[in-house]
Coordinates of N, CA and C in Angstrom, one line a residue:
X324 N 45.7 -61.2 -149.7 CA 45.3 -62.6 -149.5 C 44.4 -62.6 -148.3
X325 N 43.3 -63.1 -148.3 CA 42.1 -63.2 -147.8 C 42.1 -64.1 -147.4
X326 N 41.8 -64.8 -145.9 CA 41.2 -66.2 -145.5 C 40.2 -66.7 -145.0
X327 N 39.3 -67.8 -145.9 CA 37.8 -67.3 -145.1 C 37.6 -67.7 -144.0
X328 N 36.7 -67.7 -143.1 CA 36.4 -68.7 -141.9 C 35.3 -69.7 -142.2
X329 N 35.0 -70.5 -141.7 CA 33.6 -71.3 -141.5 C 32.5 -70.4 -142.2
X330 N 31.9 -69.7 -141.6 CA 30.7 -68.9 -141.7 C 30.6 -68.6 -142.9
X331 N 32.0 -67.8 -143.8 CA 31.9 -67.4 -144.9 C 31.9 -68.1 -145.7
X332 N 32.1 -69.4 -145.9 CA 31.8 -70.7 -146.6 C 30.8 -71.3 -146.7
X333 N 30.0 -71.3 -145.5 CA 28.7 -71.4 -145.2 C 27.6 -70.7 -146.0
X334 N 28.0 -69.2 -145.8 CA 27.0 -68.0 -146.9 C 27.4 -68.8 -148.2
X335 N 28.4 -68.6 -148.6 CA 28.5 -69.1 -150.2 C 28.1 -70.0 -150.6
X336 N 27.7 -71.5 -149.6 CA 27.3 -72.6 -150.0 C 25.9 -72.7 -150.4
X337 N 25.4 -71.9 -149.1 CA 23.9 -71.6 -149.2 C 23.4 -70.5 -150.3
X338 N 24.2 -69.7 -150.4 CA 24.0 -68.3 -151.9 C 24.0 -70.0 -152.9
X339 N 25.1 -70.5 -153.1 CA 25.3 -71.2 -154.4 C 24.0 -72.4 -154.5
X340 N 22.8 -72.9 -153.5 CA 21.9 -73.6 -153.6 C 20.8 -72.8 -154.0
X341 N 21.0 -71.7 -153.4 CA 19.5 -70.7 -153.5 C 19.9 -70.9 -155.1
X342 N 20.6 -70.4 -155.9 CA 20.8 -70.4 -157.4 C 20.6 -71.1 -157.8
X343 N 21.1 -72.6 -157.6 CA 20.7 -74.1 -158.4 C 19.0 -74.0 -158.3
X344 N 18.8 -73.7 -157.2 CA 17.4 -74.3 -156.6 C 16.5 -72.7 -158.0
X345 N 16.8 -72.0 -157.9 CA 16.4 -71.1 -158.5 C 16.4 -71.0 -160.2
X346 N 17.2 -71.5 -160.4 CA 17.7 -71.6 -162.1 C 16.8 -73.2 -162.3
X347 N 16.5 -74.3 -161.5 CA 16.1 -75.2 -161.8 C 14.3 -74.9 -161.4
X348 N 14.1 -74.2 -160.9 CA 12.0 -74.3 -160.6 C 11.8 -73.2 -161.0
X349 N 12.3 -71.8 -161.1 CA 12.1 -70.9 -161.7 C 11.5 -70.1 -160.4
X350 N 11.3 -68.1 -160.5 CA 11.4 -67.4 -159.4 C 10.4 -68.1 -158.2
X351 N 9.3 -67.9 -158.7 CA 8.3 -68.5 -157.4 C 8.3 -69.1 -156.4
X352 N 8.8 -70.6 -157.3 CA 8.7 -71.4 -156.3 C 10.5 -71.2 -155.8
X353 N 11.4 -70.8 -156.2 CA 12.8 -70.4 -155.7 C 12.7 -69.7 -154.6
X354 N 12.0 -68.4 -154.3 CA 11.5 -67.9 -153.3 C 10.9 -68.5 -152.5
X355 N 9.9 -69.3 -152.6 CA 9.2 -70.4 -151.5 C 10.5 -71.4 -151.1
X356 N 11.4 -71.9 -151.7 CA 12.2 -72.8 -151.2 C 13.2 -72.1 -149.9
X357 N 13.6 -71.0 -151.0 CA 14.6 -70.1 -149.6 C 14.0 -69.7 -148.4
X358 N 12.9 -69.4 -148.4 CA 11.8 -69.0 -147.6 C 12.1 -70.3 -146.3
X359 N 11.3 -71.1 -147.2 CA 11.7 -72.8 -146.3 C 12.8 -72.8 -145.7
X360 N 13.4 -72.5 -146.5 CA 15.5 -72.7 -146.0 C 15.7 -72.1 -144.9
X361 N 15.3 -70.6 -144.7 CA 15.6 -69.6 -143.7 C 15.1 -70.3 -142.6
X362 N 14.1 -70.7 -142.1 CA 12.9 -70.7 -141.8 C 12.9 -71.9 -141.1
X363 N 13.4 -73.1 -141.6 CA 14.2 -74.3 -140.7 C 15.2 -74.1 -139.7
X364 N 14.2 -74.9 -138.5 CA 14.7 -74.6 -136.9 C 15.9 -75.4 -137.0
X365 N 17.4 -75.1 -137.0 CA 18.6 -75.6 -136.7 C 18.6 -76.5 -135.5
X366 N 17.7 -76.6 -134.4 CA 17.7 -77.6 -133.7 C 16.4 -78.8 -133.9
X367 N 16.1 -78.5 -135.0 CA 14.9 -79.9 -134.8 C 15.7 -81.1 -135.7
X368 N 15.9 -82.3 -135.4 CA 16.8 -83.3 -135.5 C 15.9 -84.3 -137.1
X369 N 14.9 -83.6 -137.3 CA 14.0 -84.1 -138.3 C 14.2 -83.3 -139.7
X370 N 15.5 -82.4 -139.6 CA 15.4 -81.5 -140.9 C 16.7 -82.3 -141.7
X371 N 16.9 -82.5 -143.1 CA 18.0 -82.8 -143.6 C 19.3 -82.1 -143.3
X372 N 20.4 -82.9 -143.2 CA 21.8 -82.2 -142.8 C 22.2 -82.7 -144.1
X373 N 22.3 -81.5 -145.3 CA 23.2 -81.4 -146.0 C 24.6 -81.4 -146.1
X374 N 25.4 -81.1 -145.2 CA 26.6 -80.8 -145.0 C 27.4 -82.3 -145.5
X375 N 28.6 -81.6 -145.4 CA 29.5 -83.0 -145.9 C 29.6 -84.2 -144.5
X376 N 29.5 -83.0 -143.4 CA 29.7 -84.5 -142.4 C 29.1 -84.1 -140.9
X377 N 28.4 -83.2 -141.3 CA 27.3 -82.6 -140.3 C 26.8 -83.6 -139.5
X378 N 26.1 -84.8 -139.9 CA 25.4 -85.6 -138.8 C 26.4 -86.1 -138.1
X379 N 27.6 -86.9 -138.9 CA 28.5 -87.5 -137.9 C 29.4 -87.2 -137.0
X380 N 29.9 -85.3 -137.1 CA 30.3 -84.5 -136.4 C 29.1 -84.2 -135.3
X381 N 28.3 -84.5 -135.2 CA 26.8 -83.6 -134.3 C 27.3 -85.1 -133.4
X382 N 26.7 -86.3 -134.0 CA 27.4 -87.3 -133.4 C 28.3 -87.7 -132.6
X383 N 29.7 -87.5 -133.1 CA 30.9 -87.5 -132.0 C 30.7 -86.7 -131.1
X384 N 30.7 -85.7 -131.4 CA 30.9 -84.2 -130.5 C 29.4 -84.5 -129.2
X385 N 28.5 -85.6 -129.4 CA 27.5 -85.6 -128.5 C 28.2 -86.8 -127.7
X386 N 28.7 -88.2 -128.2 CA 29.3 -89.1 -127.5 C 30.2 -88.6 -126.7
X387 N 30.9 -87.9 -127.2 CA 32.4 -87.3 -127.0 C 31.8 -86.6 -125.4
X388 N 31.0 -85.5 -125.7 CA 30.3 -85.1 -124.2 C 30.2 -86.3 -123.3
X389 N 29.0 -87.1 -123.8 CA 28.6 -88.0 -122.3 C 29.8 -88.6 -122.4
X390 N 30.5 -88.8 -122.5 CA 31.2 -89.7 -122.2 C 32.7 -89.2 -121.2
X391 N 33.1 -87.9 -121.5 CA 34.0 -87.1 -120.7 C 33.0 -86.8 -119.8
X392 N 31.8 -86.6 -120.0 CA 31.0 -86.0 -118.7 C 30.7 -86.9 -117.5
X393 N 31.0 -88.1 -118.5 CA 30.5 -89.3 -116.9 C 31.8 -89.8 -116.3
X394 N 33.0 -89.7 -117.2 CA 34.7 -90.1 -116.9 C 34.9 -89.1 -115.4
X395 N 34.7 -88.0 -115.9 CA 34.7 -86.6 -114.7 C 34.3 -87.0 -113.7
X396 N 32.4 -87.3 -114.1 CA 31.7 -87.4 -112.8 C 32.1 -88.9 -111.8
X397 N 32.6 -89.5 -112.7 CA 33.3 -90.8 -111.8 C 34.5 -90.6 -110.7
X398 N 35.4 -89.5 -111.4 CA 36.5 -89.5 -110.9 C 35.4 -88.1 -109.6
X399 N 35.5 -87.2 -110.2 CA 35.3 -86.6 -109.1 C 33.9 -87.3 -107.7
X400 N 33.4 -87.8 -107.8 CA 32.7 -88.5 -106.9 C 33.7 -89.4 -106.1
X401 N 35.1 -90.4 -107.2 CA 35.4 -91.2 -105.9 C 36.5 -90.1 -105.1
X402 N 37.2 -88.8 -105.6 CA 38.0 -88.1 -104.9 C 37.5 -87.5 -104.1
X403 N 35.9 -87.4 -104.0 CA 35.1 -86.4 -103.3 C 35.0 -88.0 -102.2
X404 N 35.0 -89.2 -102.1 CA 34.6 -90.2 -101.2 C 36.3 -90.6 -100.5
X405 N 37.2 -89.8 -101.4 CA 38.4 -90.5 -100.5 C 38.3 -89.5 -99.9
X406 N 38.4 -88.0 -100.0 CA 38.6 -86.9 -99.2 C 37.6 -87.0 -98.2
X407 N 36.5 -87.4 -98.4 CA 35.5 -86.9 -97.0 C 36.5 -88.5 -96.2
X408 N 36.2 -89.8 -96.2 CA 37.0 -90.6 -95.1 C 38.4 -90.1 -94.5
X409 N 39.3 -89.0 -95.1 CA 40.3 -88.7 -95.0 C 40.9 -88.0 -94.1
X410 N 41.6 -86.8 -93.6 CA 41.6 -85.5 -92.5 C 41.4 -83.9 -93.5
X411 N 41.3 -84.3 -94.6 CA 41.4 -83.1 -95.1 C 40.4 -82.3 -94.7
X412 N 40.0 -80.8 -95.1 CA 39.1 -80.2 -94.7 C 37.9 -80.2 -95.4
X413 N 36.3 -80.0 -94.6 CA 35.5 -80.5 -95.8 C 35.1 -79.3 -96.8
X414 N 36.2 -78.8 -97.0 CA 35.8 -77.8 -98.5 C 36.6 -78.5 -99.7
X415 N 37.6 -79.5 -99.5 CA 37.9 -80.3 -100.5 C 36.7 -81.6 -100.8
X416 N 36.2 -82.6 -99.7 CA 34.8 -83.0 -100.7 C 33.9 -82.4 -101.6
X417 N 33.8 -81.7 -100.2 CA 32.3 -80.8 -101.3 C 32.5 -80.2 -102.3
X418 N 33.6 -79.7 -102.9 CA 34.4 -79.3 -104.0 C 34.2 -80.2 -105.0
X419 N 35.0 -80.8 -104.6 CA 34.7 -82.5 -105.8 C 33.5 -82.7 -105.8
X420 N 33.0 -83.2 -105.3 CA 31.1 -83.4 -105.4 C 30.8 -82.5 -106.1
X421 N 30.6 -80.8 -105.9 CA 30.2 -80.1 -106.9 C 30.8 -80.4 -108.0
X422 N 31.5 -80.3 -108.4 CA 32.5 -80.5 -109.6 C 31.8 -81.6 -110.1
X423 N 31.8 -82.4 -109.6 CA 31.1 -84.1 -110.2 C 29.1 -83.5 -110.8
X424 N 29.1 -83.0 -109.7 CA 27.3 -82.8 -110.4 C 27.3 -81.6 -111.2
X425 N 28.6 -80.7 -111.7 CA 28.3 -80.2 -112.8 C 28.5 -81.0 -113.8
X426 N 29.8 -82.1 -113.7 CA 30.1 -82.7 -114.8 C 28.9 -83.7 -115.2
X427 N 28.1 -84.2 -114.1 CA 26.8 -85.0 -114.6 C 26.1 -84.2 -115.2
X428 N 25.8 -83.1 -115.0 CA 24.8 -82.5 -115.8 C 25.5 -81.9 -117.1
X429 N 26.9 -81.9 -117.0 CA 27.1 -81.6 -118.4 C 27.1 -82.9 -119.5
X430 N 27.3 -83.9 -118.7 CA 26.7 -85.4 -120.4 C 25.0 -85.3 -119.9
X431 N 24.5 -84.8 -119.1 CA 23.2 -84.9 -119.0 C 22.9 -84.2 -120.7
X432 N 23.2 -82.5 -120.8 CA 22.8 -81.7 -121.6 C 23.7 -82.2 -123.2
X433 N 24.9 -83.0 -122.5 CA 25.6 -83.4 -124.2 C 24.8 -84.8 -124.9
X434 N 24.0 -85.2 -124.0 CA 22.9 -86.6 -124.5 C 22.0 -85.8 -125.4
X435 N 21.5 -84.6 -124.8 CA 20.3 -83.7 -125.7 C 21.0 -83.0 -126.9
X436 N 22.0 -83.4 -126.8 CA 22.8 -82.6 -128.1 C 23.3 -81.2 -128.1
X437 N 22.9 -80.3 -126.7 CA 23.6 -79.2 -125.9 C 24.8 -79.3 -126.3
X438 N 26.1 -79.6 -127.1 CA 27.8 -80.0 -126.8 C 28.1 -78.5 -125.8
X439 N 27.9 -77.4 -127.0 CA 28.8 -76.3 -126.4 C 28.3 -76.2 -125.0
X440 N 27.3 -75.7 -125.0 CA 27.1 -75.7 -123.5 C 27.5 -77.0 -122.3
X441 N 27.7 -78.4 -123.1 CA 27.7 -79.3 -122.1 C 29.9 -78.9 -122.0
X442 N 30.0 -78.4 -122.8 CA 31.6 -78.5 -122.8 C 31.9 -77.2 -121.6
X443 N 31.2 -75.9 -122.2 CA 31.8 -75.1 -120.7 C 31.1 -75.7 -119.6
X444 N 30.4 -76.4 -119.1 CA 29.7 -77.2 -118.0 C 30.8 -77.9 -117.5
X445 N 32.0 -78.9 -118.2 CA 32.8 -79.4 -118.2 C 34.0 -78.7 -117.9
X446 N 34.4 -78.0 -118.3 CA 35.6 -76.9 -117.4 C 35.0 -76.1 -116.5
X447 N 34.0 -76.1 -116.4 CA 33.5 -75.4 -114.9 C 33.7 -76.2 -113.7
X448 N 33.6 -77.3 -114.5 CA 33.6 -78.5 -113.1 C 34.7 -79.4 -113.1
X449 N 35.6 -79.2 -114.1 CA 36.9 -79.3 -113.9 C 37.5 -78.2 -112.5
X450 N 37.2 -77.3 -113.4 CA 37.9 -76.1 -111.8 C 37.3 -76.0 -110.8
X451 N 35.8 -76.3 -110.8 CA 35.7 -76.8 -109.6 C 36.1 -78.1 -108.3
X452 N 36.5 -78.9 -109.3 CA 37.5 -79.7 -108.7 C 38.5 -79.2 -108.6
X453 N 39.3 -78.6 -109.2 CA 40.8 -78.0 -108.8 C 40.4 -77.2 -107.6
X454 N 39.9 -76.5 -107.4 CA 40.0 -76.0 -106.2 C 39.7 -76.8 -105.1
X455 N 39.4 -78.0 -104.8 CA 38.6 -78.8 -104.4 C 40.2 -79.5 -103.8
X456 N 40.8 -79.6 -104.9 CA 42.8 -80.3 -105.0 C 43.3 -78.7 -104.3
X457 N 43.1 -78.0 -104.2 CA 44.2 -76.6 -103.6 C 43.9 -76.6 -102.3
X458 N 42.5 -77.0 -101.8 CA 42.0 -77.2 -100.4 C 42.2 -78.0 -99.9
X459 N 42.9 -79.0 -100.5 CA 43.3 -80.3 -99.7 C 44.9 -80.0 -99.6

């Protein structure tokens, strides 16, 4: 028993289009289409997304970013504003602060549609605030 992943689903979907696309125009132009297929930039926002739920997944997963990215950068800015008025030492603000301007720049990059990268941006600067909480 074999279990596929994503990817391998992926190959098969796309083998099973080259065929339709191929049995219906005949070789030529079936070659020119795959050709096309290969050949389409996965980040230009102007190409069809065939998939079953491709755009609306690309969607969440982009809101989903700014939106944890600016929740972060709020909190870490006002913990970085209690700790500096506070006695703690100042490696607990500046901790937070950093922490906060990774997490802005991670909905910065999840607005451009970056997620993955805006997501490890976002546990970077999660634990940069934790450390930020160990120093205090």
């Amino acid at each position: 028993m074999r279990a596929r992943t994503d990817s391998d689903t992926q190959d098969d979907i796309h083998d099973g289009r080259r065929a339709e696309t191929a049995a219906e125009t005949g070789p030529t132009e079936a070659a020119d289409a795959t050709e096309a297929a290969d050949t389409a930039d996965p980040a230009d926002p102007d190409d069809d997304v065939d998939e079953e739920h491709g755009s609306q997944d690309a969607r969440r997963a982009r809101w989903t970013a700014i939106g944890t990215g600016a929740l972060l950068t709020l909190a870490g800015l006002a913990a970085s504003l209690m700790r500096l008025t506070g006695s703690a030492p100042a490696l607990a603000p500046a901790a937070y602060a950093l922490g906060a301007a990774v997490c802005a720049l991670a909905a910065l990059l999840g607005s451009r549609g970056r997620t993955r990268r805006a997501l490890w941006l976002l546990i970077a600067g999660v634990m940069m605030m934790a450390i930020g909480d160990q120093a205090d």
